[in-house]
Tab-separated table of C-alpha atoms in Angstrom:
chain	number	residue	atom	x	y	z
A	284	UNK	CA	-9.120	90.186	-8.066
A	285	UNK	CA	-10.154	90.741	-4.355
A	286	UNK	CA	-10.202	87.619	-1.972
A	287	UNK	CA	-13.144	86.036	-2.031
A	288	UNK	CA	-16.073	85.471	-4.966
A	289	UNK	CA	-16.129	87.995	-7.321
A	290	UNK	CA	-18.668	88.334	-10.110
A	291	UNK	CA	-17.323	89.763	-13.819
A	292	UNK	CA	-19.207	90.574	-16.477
A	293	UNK	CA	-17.620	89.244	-19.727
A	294	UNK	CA	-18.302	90.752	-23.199
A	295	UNK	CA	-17.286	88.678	-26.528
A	296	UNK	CA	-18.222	87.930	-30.024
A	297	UNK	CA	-19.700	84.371	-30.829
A	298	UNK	CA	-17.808	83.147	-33.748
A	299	UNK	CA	-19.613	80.464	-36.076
A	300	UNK	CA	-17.753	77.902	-38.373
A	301	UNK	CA	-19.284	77.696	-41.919
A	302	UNK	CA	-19.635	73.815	-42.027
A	303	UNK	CA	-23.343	72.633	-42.116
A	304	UNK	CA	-23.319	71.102	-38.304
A	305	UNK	CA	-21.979	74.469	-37.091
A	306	UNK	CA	-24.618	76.582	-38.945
A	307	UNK	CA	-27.570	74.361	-37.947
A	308	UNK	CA	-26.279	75.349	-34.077
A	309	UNK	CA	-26.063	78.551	-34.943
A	310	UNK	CA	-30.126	78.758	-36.646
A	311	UNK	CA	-31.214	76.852	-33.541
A	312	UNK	CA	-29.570	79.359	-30.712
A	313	UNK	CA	-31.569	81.924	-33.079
A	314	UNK	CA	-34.177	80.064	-33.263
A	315	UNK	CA	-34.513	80.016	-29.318
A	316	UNK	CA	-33.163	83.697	-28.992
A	317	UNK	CA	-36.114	84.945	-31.061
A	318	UNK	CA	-38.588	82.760	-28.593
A	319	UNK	CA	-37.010	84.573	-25.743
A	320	UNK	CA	-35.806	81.279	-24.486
A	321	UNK	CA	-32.245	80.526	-22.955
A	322	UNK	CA	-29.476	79.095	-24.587
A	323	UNK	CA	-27.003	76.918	-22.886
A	324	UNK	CA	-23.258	77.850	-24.208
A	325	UNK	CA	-19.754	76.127	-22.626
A	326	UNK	CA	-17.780	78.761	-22.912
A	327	UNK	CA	-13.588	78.367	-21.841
A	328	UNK	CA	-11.149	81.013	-21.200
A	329	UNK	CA	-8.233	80.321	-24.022
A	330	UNK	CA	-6.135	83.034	-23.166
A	331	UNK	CA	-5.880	85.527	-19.791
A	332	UNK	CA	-3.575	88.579	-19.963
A	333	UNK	CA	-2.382	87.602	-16.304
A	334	UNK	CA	-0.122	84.963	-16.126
A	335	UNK	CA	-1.087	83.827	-13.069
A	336	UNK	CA	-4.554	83.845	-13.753
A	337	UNK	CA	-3.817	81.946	-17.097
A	338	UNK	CA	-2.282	79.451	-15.396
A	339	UNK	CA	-4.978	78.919	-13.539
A	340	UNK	CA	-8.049	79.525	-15.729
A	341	UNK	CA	-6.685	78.833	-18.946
A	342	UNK	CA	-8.715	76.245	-20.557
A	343	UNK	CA	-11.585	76.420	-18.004
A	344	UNK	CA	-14.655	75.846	-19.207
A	345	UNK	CA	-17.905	78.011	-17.725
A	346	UNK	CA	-20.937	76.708	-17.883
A	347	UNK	CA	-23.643	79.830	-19.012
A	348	UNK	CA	-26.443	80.586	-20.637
A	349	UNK	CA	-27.478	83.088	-23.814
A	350	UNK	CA	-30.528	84.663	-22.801
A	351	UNK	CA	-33.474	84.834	-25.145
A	352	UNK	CA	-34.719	88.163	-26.055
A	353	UNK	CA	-37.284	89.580	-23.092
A	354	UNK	CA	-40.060	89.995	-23.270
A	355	UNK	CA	-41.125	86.353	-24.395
A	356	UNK	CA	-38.957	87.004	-27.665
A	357	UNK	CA	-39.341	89.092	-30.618
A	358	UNK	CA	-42.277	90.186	-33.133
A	359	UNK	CA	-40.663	90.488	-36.580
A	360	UNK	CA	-44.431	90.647	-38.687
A	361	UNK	CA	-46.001	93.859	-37.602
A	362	UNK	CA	-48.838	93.530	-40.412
A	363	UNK	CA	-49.494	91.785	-43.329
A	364	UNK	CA	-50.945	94.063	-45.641
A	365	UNK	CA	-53.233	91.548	-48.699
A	366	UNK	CA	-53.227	93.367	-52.010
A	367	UNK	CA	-56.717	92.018	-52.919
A	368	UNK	CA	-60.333	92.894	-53.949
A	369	UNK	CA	-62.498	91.045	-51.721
A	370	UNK	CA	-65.558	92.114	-53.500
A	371	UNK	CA	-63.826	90.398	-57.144
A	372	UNK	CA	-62.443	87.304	-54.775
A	373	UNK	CA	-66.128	86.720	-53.275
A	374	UNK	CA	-67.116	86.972	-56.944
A	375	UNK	CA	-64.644	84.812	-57.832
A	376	UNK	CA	-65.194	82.314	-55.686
A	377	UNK	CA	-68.737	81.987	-56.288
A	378	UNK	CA	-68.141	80.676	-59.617
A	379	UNK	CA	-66.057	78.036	-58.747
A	380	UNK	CA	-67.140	74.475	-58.071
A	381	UNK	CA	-66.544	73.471	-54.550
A	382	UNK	CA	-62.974	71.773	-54.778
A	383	UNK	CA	-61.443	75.007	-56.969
A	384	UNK	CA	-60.962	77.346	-53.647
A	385	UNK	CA	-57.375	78.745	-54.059
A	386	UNK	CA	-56.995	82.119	-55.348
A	387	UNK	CA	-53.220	83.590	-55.980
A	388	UNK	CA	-52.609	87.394	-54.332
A	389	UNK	CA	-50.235	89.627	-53.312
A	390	UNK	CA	-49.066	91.212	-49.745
A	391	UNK	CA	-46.540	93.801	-48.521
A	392	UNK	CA	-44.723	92.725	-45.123
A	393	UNK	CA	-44.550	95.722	-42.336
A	394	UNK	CA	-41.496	93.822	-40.563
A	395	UNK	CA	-38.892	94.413	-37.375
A	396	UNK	CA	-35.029	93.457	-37.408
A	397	UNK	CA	-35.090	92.365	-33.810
A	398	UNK	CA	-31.091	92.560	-33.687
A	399	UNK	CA	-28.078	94.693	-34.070
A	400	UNK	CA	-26.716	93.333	-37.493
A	401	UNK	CA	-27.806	93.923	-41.087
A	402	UNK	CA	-30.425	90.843	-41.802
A	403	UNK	CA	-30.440	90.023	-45.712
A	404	UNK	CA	-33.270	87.759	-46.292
A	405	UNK	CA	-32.434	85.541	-48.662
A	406	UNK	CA	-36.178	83.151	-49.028
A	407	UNK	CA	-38.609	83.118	-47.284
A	408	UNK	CA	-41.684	80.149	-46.609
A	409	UNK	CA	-44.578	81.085	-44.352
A	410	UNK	CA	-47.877	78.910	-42.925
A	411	UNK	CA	-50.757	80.959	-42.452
A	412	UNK	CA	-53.473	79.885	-40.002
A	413	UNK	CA	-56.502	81.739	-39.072
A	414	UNK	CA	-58.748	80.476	-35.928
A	415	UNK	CA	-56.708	77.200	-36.240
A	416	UNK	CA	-56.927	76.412	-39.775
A	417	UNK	CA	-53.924	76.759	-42.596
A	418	UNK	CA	-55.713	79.139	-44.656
A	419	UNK	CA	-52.858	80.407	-46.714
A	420	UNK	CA	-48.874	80.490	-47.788
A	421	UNK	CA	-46.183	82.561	-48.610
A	422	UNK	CA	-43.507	80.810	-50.509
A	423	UNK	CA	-40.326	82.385	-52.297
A	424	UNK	CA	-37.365	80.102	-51.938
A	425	UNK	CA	-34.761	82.805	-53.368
A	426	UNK	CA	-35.377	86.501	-52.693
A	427	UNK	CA	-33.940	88.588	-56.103
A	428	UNK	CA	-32.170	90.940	-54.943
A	429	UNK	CA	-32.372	90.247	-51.181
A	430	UNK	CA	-34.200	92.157	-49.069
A	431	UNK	CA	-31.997	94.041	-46.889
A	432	UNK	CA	-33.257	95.083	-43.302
A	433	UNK	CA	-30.685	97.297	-41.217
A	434	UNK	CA	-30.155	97.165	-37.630
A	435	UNK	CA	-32.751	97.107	-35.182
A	436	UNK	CA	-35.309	98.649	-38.644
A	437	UNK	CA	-38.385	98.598	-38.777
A	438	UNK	CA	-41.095	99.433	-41.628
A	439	UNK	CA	-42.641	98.346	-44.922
A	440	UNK	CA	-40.705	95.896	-46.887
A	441	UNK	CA	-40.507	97.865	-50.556
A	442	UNK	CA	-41.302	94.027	-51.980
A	443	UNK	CA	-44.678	92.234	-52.863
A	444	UNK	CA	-44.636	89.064	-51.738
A	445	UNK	CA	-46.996	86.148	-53.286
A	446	UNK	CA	-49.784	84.848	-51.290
A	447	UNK	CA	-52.184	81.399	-51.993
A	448	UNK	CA	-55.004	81.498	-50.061
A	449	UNK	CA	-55.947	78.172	-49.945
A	450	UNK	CA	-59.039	76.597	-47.787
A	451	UNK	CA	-62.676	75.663	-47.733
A	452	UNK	CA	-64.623	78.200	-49.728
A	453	UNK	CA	-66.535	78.795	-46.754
A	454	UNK	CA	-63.747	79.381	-44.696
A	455	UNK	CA	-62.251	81.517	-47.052
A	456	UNK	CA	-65.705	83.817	-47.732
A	457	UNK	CA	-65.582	84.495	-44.031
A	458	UNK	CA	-62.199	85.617	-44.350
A	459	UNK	CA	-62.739	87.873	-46.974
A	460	UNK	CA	-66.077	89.402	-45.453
A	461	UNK	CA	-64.050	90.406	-42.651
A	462	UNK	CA	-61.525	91.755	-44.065
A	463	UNK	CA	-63.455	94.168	-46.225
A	464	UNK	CA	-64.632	96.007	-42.839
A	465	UNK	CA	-61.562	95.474	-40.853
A	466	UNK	CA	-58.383	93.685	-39.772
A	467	UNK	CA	-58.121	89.927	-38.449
A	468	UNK	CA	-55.266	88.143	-36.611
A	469	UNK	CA	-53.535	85.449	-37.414
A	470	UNK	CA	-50.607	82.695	-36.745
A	471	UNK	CA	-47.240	82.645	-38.883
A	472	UNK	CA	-45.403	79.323	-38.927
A	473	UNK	CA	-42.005	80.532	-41.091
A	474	UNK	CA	-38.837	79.144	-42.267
A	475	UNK	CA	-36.366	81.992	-42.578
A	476	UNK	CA	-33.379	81.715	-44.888
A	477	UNK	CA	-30.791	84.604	-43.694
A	478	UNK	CA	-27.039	86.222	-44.004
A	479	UNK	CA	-25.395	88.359	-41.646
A	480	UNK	CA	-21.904	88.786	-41.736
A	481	UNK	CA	-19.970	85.723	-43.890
A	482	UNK	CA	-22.683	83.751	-42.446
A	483	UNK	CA	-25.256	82.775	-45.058
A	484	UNK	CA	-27.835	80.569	-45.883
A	485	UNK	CA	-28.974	79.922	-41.895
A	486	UNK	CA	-32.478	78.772	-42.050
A	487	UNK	CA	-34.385	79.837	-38.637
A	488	UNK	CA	-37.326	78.325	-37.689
A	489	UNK	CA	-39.465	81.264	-36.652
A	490	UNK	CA	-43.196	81.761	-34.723
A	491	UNK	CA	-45.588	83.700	-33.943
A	492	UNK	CA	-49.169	84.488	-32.843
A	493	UNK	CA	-51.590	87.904	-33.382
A	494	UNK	CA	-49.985	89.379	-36.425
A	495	UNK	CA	-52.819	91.689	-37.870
A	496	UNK	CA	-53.689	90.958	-41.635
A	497	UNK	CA	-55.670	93.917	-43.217
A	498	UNK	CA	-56.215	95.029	-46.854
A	499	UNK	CA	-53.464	97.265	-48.153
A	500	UNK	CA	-52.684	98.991	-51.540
């Protein structure tokens, strides 16, 4: 090293322990790296080639931080494609007293793997809120076989995944009207259930605003 401050850039692989405390770190630095917001790591040098230098870094701990992903984080839901009828719903729902407004569907995912790494997504439980109201879910605690996204992929999840649209009838009539001339955009609240690598069952708490919902096939 030259006299004086010197700046090196240092390149390394995060290793994760498989108890339960060490996993929950691991979803949260996810968690913030998918929000594109900064994780603080303590780093220490165990081991430096130069003995001199080991002697007098060797245990040192460096304060740093794990930036989150730029551009304000990632955007894993491109679309949500509904495989419904919103003629037959509207029908449907016309029939029904006032309390009986839930009606069971179907939707295809168009998805981005934001990272690297094979993803396998082992479950998967989503919130669905349209102009501020839950309007629907997407729960499948165990994915079988799971769905396998390769680095950095993107595309159409070959998987139908089951939706409940669940709100005031009125709410949901609008919904449907609009969708049978067009897209809408919505909010995804999610709770991610993930392996990569021998890490598995990390459960990442996951946002995010304007995903497009249109009718698909």
């Amino acid at each position: 090293l030259p006299h004086g401050n010197s700046t090196i850039m240092l390149t390394g692989t995060i290793n994760v322990g498989q108890s339960d405390a060490n996993r929950r770190a691991f979803s949260g630095a996810l968690e913030k790296l998918l929000a594109g917001k900064p994780t603080p790591l303590e780093p220490s040098f165990a081991r430096v080639s130069t003995a001199l230098y080991d002697s007098a870094l060797g245990g040192l701990t460096v304060p740093a931080d794990l930036p989150g992903l730029p551009g304000g984080g990632a955007r894993i839901f491109n679309r949500v494609s509904l495989l419904l009828d919103p003629a037959a719903n509207l029908f449907e729902l016309a029939g029904r007293p006032i309390w009986g407004n839930s009606l069971h569907d179907a939707a295809r995912l168009d998805v981005t793997n934001p990272f690297n790494v094979t993803l396998a997504v082992l479950g998967l439980s989503a919130s669905v809120e349209y102009e501020g109201e839950a309007i629907a879910s997407v729960v499948v605690p165990q994915l079988l076989p799971p769905v396998l996204l390769p680095p950095l992929w993107s595309g159409v999840v070959d998987r139908r995944f089951p939706v409940e649209l669940d709100a005031p009838i009125a709410k949901l009539q609008a919904l449907l009207g609009r969708l049978a001339f067009g897209s809408v955009a919505v909010s995804l609240r999610a709770n991610i259930t993930l392996r990569t690598g021998n890490l598995t069952n990390l459960t990442v708490a996951y946002r995010q605003e304007n995903v497009s919902v249109a009718l698909g096939r």
